Short mmCIF file of C-alpha atoms in Angstrom, two decimals:
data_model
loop_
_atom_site.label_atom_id
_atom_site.label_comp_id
_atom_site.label_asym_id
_atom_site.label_seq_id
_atom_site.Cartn_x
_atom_site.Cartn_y
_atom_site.Cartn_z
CA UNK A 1 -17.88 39.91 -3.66
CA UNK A 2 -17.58 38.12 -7.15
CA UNK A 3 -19.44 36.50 -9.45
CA UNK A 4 -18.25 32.99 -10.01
CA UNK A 5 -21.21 32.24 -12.61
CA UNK A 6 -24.61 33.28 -13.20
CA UNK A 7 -26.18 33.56 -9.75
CA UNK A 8 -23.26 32.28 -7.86
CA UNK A 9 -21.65 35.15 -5.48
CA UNK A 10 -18.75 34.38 -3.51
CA UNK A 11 -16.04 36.46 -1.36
CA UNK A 12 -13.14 36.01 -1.54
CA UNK A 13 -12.62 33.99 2.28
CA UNK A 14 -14.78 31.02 0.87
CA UNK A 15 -13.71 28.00 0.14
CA UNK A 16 -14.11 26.32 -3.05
CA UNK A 17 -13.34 23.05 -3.65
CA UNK A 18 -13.13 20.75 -7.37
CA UNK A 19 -14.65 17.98 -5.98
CA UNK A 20 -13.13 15.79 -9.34
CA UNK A 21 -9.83 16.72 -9.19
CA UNK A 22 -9.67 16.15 -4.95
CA UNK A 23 -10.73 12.60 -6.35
CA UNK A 24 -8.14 11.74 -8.50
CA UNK A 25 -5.34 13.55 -6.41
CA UNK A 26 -6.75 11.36 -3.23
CA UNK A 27 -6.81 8.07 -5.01
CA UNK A 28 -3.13 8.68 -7.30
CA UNK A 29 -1.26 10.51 -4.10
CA UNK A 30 -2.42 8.60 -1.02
CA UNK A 31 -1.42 5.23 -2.15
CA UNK A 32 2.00 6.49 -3.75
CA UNK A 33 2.02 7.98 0.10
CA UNK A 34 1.89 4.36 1.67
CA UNK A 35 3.50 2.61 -0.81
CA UNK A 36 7.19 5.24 -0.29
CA UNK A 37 6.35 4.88 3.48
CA UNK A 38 6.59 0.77 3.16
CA UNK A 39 9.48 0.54 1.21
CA UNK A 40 11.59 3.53 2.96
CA UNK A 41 10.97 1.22 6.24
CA UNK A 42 11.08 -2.34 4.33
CA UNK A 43 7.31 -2.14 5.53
CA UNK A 44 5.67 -5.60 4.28
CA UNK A 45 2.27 -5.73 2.84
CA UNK A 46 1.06 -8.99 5.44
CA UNK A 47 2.74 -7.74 7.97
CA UNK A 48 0.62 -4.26 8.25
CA UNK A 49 -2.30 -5.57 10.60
CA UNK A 50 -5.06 -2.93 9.71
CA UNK A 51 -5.05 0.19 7.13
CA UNK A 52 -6.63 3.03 8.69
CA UNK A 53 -7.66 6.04 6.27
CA UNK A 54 -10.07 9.34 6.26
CA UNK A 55 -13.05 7.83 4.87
CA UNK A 56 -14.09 10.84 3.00
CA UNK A 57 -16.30 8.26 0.89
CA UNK A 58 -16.57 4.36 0.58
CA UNK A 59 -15.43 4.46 -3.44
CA UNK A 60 -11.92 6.59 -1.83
CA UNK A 61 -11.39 3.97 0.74
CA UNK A 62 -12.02 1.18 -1.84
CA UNK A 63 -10.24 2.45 -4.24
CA UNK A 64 -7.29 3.49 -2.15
CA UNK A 65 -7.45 -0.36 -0.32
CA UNK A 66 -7.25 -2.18 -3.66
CA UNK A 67 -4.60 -0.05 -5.28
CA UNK A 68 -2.58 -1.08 -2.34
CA UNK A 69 -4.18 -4.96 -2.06
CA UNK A 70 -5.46 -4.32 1.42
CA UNK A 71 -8.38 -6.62 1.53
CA UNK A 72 -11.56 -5.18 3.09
CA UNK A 73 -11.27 -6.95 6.42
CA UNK A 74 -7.82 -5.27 7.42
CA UNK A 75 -9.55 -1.61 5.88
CA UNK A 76 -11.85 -0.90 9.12
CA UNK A 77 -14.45 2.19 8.41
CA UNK A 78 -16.75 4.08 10.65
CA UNK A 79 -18.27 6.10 7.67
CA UNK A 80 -21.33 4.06 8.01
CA UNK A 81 -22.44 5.12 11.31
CA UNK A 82 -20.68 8.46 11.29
CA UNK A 83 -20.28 9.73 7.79
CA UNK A 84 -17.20 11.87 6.91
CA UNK A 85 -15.51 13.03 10.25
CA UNK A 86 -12.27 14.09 7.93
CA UNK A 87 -9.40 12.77 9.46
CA UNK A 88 -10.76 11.96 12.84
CA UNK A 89 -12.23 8.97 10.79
CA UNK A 90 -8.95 7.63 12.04
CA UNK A 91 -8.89 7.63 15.37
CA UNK A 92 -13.16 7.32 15.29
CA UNK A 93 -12.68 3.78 13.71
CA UNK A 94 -9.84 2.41 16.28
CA UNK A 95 -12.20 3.18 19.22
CA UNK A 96 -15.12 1.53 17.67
CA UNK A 97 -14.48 -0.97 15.51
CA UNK A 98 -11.15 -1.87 16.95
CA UNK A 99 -11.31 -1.62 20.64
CA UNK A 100 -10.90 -5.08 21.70
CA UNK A 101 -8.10 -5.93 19.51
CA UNK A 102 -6.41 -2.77 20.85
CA UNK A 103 -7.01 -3.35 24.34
CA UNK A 104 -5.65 -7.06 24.30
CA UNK A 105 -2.90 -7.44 21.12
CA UNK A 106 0.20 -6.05 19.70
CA UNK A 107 -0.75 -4.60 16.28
CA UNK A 108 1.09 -3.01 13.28
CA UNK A 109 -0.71 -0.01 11.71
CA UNK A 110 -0.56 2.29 8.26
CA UNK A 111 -2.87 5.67 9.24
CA UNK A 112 -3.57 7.85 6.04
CA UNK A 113 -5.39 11.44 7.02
CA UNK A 114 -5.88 13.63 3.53
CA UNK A 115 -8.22 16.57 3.40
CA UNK A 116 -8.69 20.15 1.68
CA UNK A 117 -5.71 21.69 0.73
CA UNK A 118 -4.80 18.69 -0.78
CA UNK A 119 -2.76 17.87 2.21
CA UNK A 120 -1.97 14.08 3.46
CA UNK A 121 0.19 12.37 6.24
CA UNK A 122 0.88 8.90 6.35
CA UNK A 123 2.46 7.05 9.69
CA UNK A 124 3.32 3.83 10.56
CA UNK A 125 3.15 2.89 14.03
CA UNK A 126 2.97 -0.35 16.26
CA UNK A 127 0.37 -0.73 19.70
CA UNK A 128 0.66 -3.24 21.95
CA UNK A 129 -2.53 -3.91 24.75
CA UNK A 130 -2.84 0.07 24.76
CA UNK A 131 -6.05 1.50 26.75
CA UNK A 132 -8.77 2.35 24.48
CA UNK A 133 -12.12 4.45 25.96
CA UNK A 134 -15.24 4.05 24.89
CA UNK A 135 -16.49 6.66 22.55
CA UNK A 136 -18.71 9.12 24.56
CA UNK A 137 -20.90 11.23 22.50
CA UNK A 138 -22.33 14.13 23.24
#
């Protein structure tokens, strides 16, 4: 055991996280992330249907979104029914806010998952009429 501060006694397994610094690494890296991704693959800004990130918080999402112009329509979120769901956010928000449009259209995606560790993976990936379920919760 040590003592981080007056009253505050860790071991050494936890976790502790600078909540600030996670902030500014998320909302510098993760667009710099997307932005190398697009122009490696000549990746257009209107062409990129929807922009699906980890919505760790609405001000990361909107300030991620407007570094990289994404208006708020092609940003879906599922934060407001679910909270932060770390980067099954992702896949969360395609089954239910996009289901429809993935069931019936071809659709080019950017899918941004960051989390502790300061860790991040972006993708770029196309669907076209693919099967989504319903969400079943349990």
């Amino acid at each position: 055991m040590q003592e981080i501060e007056s009253g505050v006694i860790r071991n050494k397994l936890e976790y502790i996280m600078d909540g600030a610094a996670v902030f500014t690494f998320t909302i510098t890296m993760v667009p710099k992330s997307i932005v190398k991704l697009m122009e490696k693959f000549s990746i257009e800004n209107e062409n990129v249907d929807y922009l699906l990130l980890h919505q760790a918080n609405k001000l990361i999402v909107d300030k991620v979104s407007s570094k990289l112009k994404f208006e708020e329509e092609r940003v879906p979120t599922s934060y407001e029914n679910f909270g932060n769901t770390s980067c099954s956010s992702i896949p969360l928000t395609m089954v239910t806010k996009m289901k429809d449009e993935l069931n019936t259209k071809k659709l080019n995606l950017i899918a941004c998952g960051f989390g502790s560790g300061l860790s991040w993976s972006t993708a770029y990936f196309e669907t076209d009429k693919i099967v989504c379920c319903d969400l079943i919760e349990v």
